[in-house]
Structures are given as structure tokens and as C-alpha cells.
mmCIF file of C-alpha atoms in Angstrom:
data_model
loop_
_atom_site.group_PDB
_atom_site.id
_atom_site.type_symbol
_atom_site.label_atom_id
_atom_site.label_comp_id
_atom_site.label_asym_id
_atom_site.label_seq_id
_atom_site.Cartn_x
_atom_site.Cartn_y
_atom_site.Cartn_z
ATOM 1 C CA UNK W 774 -4.919 -32.142 -22.749
ATOM 2 C CA UNK W 775 -1.513 -30.574 -23.308
ATOM 3 C CA UNK W 776 -2.692 -28.347 -25.647
ATOM 4 C CA UNK W 777 -5.235 -26.741 -23.312
ATOM 5 C CA UNK W 778 -2.216 -26.272 -20.908
ATOM 6 C CA UNK W 779 -0.093 -24.491 -23.768
ATOM 7 C CA UNK W 780 -3.079 -22.496 -24.729
ATOM 8 C CA UNK W 781 -3.851 -21.556 -21.264
ATOM 9 C CA UNK W 782 -0.152 -20.147 -21.019
ATOM 10 C CA UNK W 783 -0.314 -18.297 -24.408
ATOM 11 C CA UNK W 784 -3.543 -16.539 -23.112
ATOM 12 C CA UNK W 785 -2.046 -15.510 -19.675
ATOM 13 C CA UNK W 786 1.397 -14.954 -19.293
ATOM 14 C CA UNK W 787 3.119 -15.414 -16.184
ATOM 15 C CA UNK W 788 3.810 -11.977 -15.525
ATOM 16 C CA UNK W 789 -0.203 -11.046 -15.746
ATOM 17 C CA UNK W 790 -1.400 -14.121 -13.955
ATOM 18 C CA UNK W 791 -2.840 -13.506 -10.510
ATOM 19 C CA UNK W 792 -1.561 -15.171 -7.720
ATOM 20 C CA UNK W 793 -4.189 -17.416 -5.809
ATOM 21 C CA UNK W 794 -3.744 -18.630 -2.345
ATOM 22 C CA UNK W 795 -5.887 -19.705 0.446
ATOM 23 C CA UNK W 796 -5.043 -19.580 4.271
ATOM 24 C CA UNK W 797 -1.226 -19.106 3.607
ATOM 25 C CA UNK W 798 -1.535 -15.674 2.993
ATOM 26 C CA UNK W 799 0.201 -13.394 5.628
ATOM 27 C CA UNK W 800 -0.614 -9.994 6.657
ATOM 28 C CA UNK W 801 2.937 -8.159 6.827
ATOM 29 C CA UNK W 802 1.352 -4.692 7.690
ATOM 30 C CA UNK W 803 -1.910 -2.651 6.748
ATOM 31 C CA UNK W 804 -0.840 -2.385 2.998
ATOM 32 C CA UNK W 805 1.402 -5.683 2.596
ATOM 33 C CA UNK W 806 0.704 -9.309 1.957
ATOM 34 C CA UNK W 807 3.062 -12.345 1.798
ATOM 35 C CA UNK W 808 1.388 -15.362 -0.349
ATOM 36 C CA UNK W 809 3.994 -17.996 -0.305
ATOM 37 C CA UNK W 810 7.728 -16.269 -0.965
ATOM 38 C CA UNK W 811 5.997 -13.507 -2.822
ATOM 39 C CA UNK W 812 5.447 -9.871 -1.077
ATOM 40 C CA UNK W 813 2.319 -7.948 -2.682
ATOM 41 C CA UNK W 814 2.138 -4.126 -1.667
ATOM 42 C CA UNK W 815 -1.212 -2.936 -2.285
ATOM 43 C CA UNK W 816 -1.178 -0.614 -5.092
ATOM 44 C CA UNK W 817 -2.682 2.734 -4.948
ATOM 45 C CA UNK W 818 -2.909 3.072 -0.986
ATOM 46 C CA UNK W 819 -0.827 3.550 1.809
ATOM 47 C CA UNK W 820 -1.484 2.357 5.168
ATOM 48 C CA UNK W 821 -0.026 3.574 8.470
ATOM 49 C CA UNK W 822 3.072 2.115 9.211
ATOM 50 C CA UNK W 823 3.031 -0.969 11.755
ATOM 51 C CA UNK W 824 4.770 1.296 14.621
ATOM 52 C CA UNK W 825 3.029 4.574 13.806
ATOM 53 C CA UNK W 826 0.698 6.114 16.415
ATOM 54 C CA UNK W 827 -2.262 8.239 15.703
ATOM 55 C CA UNK W 828 -4.834 9.942 17.978
ATOM 56 C CA UNK W 829 -8.473 9.786 18.871
ATOM 57 C CA UNK W 830 -9.849 12.457 20.949
ATOM 58 C CA UNK W 831 -6.228 13.294 22.242
ATOM 59 C CA UNK W 832 -5.615 9.633 23.122
ATOM 60 C CA UNK W 833 -2.762 7.744 21.526
ATOM 61 C CA UNK W 834 -4.219 5.170 18.809
ATOM 62 C CA UNK W 835 -1.972 2.204 17.378
ATOM 63 C CA UNK W 836 -3.608 2.833 14.183
ATOM 64 C CA UNK W 837 -0.595 0.881 12.052
ATOM 65 C CA UNK W 838 -1.505 -2.178 14.547
ATOM 66 C CA UNK W 839 -5.256 -1.813 13.515
ATOM 67 C CA UNK W 840 -4.786 -1.616 9.852
ATOM 68 C CA UNK W 841 -2.861 -4.529 9.625
ATOM 69 C CA UNK W 842 -5.466 -6.205 12.152
ATOM 70 C CA UNK W 843 -8.240 -5.059 9.833
ATOM 71 C CA UNK W 844 -6.549 -6.348 6.780
ATOM 72 C CA UNK W 845 -5.897 -9.976 8.487
ATOM 73 C CA UNK W 846 -9.757 -10.321 9.420
ATOM 74 C CA UNK W 847 -10.705 -9.496 5.685
ATOM 75 C CA UNK W 848 -8.260 -12.055 4.495
ATOM 76 C CA UNK W 849 -9.078 -14.523 7.027
ATOM 77 C CA UNK W 850 -10.113 -18.084 6.257
ATOM 78 C CA UNK W 851 -10.543 -16.615 2.542
ATOM 79 C CA UNK W 852 -8.831 -17.275 -0.915
ATOM 80 C CA UNK W 853 -6.845 -13.973 -1.873
ATOM 81 C CA UNK W 854 -6.008 -13.528 -5.575
ATOM 82 C CA UNK W 855 -3.601 -10.541 -6.369
ATOM 83 C CA UNK W 856 -3.288 -8.831 -9.910
ATOM 84 C CA UNK W 857 0.345 -7.336 -10.414
ATOM 85 C CA UNK W 858 0.290 -3.674 -11.614
ATOM 86 C CA UNK W 859 4.268 -2.930 -11.237
ATOM 87 C CA UNK W 860 7.160 -3.717 -9.062
ATOM 88 C CA UNK W 861 8.225 -1.592 -6.511
ATOM 89 C CA UNK W 862 12.131 -0.828 -5.599
ATOM 90 C CA UNK W 863 12.026 -3.214 -2.555
ATOM 91 C CA UNK W 864 11.294 -5.858 -5.225
ATOM 92 C CA UNK W 865 7.687 -6.439 -4.054
ATOM 93 C CA UNK W 866 4.818 -6.851 -6.977
ATOM 94 C CA UNK W 867 2.686 -3.984 -6.346
ATOM 95 C CA UNK W 868 -0.950 -4.980 -6.966
ATOM 96 C CA UNK W 869 -4.680 -5.350 -6.606
ATOM 97 C CA UNK W 870 -5.565 -8.022 -4.255
ATOM 98 C CA UNK W 871 -9.231 -9.414 -3.755
ATOM 99 C CA UNK W 872 -10.417 -11.936 -0.987
ATOM 100 C CA UNK W 873 -13.262 -13.373 -3.008
ATOM 101 C CA UNK W 874 -14.680 -10.752 -4.675
ATOM 102 C CA UNK W 875 -13.809 -7.852 -2.174
ATOM 103 C CA UNK W 876 -11.365 -5.485 -3.311
ATOM 104 C CA UNK W 877 -8.882 -5.366 -0.337
ATOM 105 C CA UNK W 878 -7.165 -2.054 -1.347
ATOM 106 C CA UNK W 879 -10.614 -0.152 -1.724
ATOM 107 C CA UNK W 880 -11.713 -1.810 1.451
ATOM 108 C CA UNK W 881 -8.542 -0.503 3.605
ATOM 109 C CA UNK W 882 -9.088 2.866 2.439
ATOM 110 C CA UNK W 883 -12.924 2.690 2.448
ATOM 111 C CA UNK W 884 -12.552 1.756 6.416
ATOM 112 C CA UNK W 885 -10.137 4.947 6.618
ATOM 113 C CA UNK W 886 -7.489 2.564 7.751
ATOM 114 C CA UNK W 887 -5.220 3.677 4.562
ATOM 115 C CA UNK W 888 -4.953 6.837 2.494
ATOM 116 C CA UNK W 889 -5.197 6.931 -1.490
ATOM 117 C CA UNK W 890 -1.650 6.921 -2.440
ATOM 118 C CA UNK W 891 -1.945 9.830 -4.995
ATOM 119 C CA UNK W 892 1.748 9.825 -5.613
ATOM 120 C CA UNK W 893 1.075 6.606 -7.665
ATOM 121 C CA UNK W 894 -2.599 6.154 -8.204
ATOM 122 C CA UNK W 895 -5.760 8.116 -7.983
ATOM 123 C CA UNK W 896 -7.828 4.659 -8.158
ATOM 124 C CA UNK W 897 -8.756 5.050 -4.375
ATOM 125 C CA UNK W 898 -9.779 8.650 -4.069
ATOM 126 C CA UNK W 899 -13.529 7.840 -4.301
ATOM 127 C CA UNK W 900 -13.253 5.453 -1.585
ATOM 128 C CA UNK W 901 -11.223 7.832 0.658
ATOM 129 C CA UNK W 902 -13.719 10.476 0.108
ATOM 130 C CA UNK W 903 -16.349 7.884 1.387
ATOM 131 C CA UNK W 904 -14.311 7.336 4.562
ATOM 132 C CA UNK W 905 -14.021 10.827 5.045
ATOM 133 C CA UNK W 906 -17.924 11.187 4.708
ATOM 134 C CA UNK W 907 -18.362 8.268 7.164
ATOM 135 C CA UNK W 908 -15.840 9.588 9.286
ATOM 136 C CA UNK W 909 -13.957 6.271 9.388
ATOM 137 C CA UNK W 910 -10.966 5.516 10.990
ATOM 138 C CA UNK W 911 -8.117 8.512 10.352
ATOM 139 C CA UNK W 912 -11.127 10.549 9.113
ATOM 140 C CA UNK W 913 -13.182 9.974 12.747
ATOM 141 C CA UNK W 914 -14.251 12.843 14.469
ATOM 142 C CA UNK W 915 -11.324 13.895 16.905
ATOM 143 C CA UNK W 916 -9.083 11.671 14.958
ATOM 144 C CA UNK W 917 -5.520 13.124 14.122
ATOM 145 C CA UNK W 918 -3.425 11.085 11.671
ATOM 146 C CA UNK W 919 -0.213 11.834 9.894
ATOM 147 C CA UNK W 920 -0.282 10.578 6.533
ATOM 148 C CA UNK W 921 2.069 7.263 6.541
ATOM 149 C CA UNK W 922 4.296 8.853 3.724
ATOM 150 C CA UNK W 923 5.189 11.983 5.667
ATOM 151 C CA UNK W 924 5.322 9.825 8.936
ATOM 152 C CA UNK W 925 7.805 7.760 7.345
ATOM 153 C CA UNK W 926 9.802 11.046 6.016
ATOM 154 C CA UNK W 927 9.979 12.239 9.248
ATOM 155 C CA UNK W 928 11.206 9.197 10.663
ATOM 156 C CA UNK W 929 13.829 8.892 8.370
ATOM 157 C CA UNK W 930 14.501 12.658 9.116
ATOM 158 C CA UNK W 931 14.950 11.735 12.730
ATOM 159 C CA UNK W 932 17.102 8.977 12.351
ATOM 160 C CA UNK W 933 19.683 10.800 10.461
ATOM 161 C CA UNK W 934 19.827 13.705 12.898
ATOM 162 C CA UNK W 935 20.395 10.997 15.456
ATOM 163 C CA UNK W 936 23.179 9.467 13.399
ATOM 164 C CA UNK W 937 24.793 12.350 13.099
#
């Protein structure tokens, strides 16, 4: 029996093992999960920030909150497994996460609630194209949404001007 445990550890080193969970998955925002003490940044995507607003037909839309709510619905009551790809500068595990067989990263982009983050990966460009063609989320007719990376940069510049 002990040899099975040793064999499993040799075949699946800790850094490559997926972290699996159930109901203790916490959605931090549209592209970040917390499972226990570990924060997972969804690989290859960038969702609107929690406080980011977009527009639909000239009306403010809380796209960042909608992205987080959608991800919450995707993981609700399901086991989530994340496969580490990298670590980011904030110490988060950058990962592809799945709720059952559903690729959460892809599902967020396909719903139009995250962009393919091509600065880091082209993995989700086909899903973004699907969202554009379907007019989903940030790609909806009449929608105006600034990509999250541009929004964050603009917010940092605004804060720097205020500081002085």
C-alpha cells in the first residue's frame, strides 16, 4: 500500500498536481479563484475588474461584477480542479481551472465576460472569436467595453496624477 503512495508522488510531482476542491471554492473576481489558501489566476484570460463599468446601449453596465457573478454560477456546487501553468508577480498560481469537464477559462471568454489575454497566451483566441460572432457580453451589439488591461493602466495613471 505504501508503495502506491510513493509511486503516485513520483508520477505526479506536487508542483504539477491539480488542486481539487468542492464547495470551498471562492470567486474573487472574474478571473481569480481561491481554493483554500491558494489563489488561482485563470491562465490566458483577463476579465473586467470588479469595479470596472462598461456600457450597453449608452447605459452603465457593471461588467466586472457580472463577470464574477457568472464565474460564481459556473463553480457553484461543483468540484473545481486547477492545473498550474505558471506563477504571477503577485504569487498567484496561474492555471487552467475546470468545474467537472468545463474549462472555466474558456467559458468566461466564450460568454464574452473575459478577453483572451494575448500578452500571455493565444489559447483562448478561438473562444473570443466565438463570443464576438455570437455578440456575447462585451461583444454585444451596443456594448462598449475597455479591455481590462487598458482599464487598469488608465486607473493607475489617474491615481498617479492625483498623488502628484
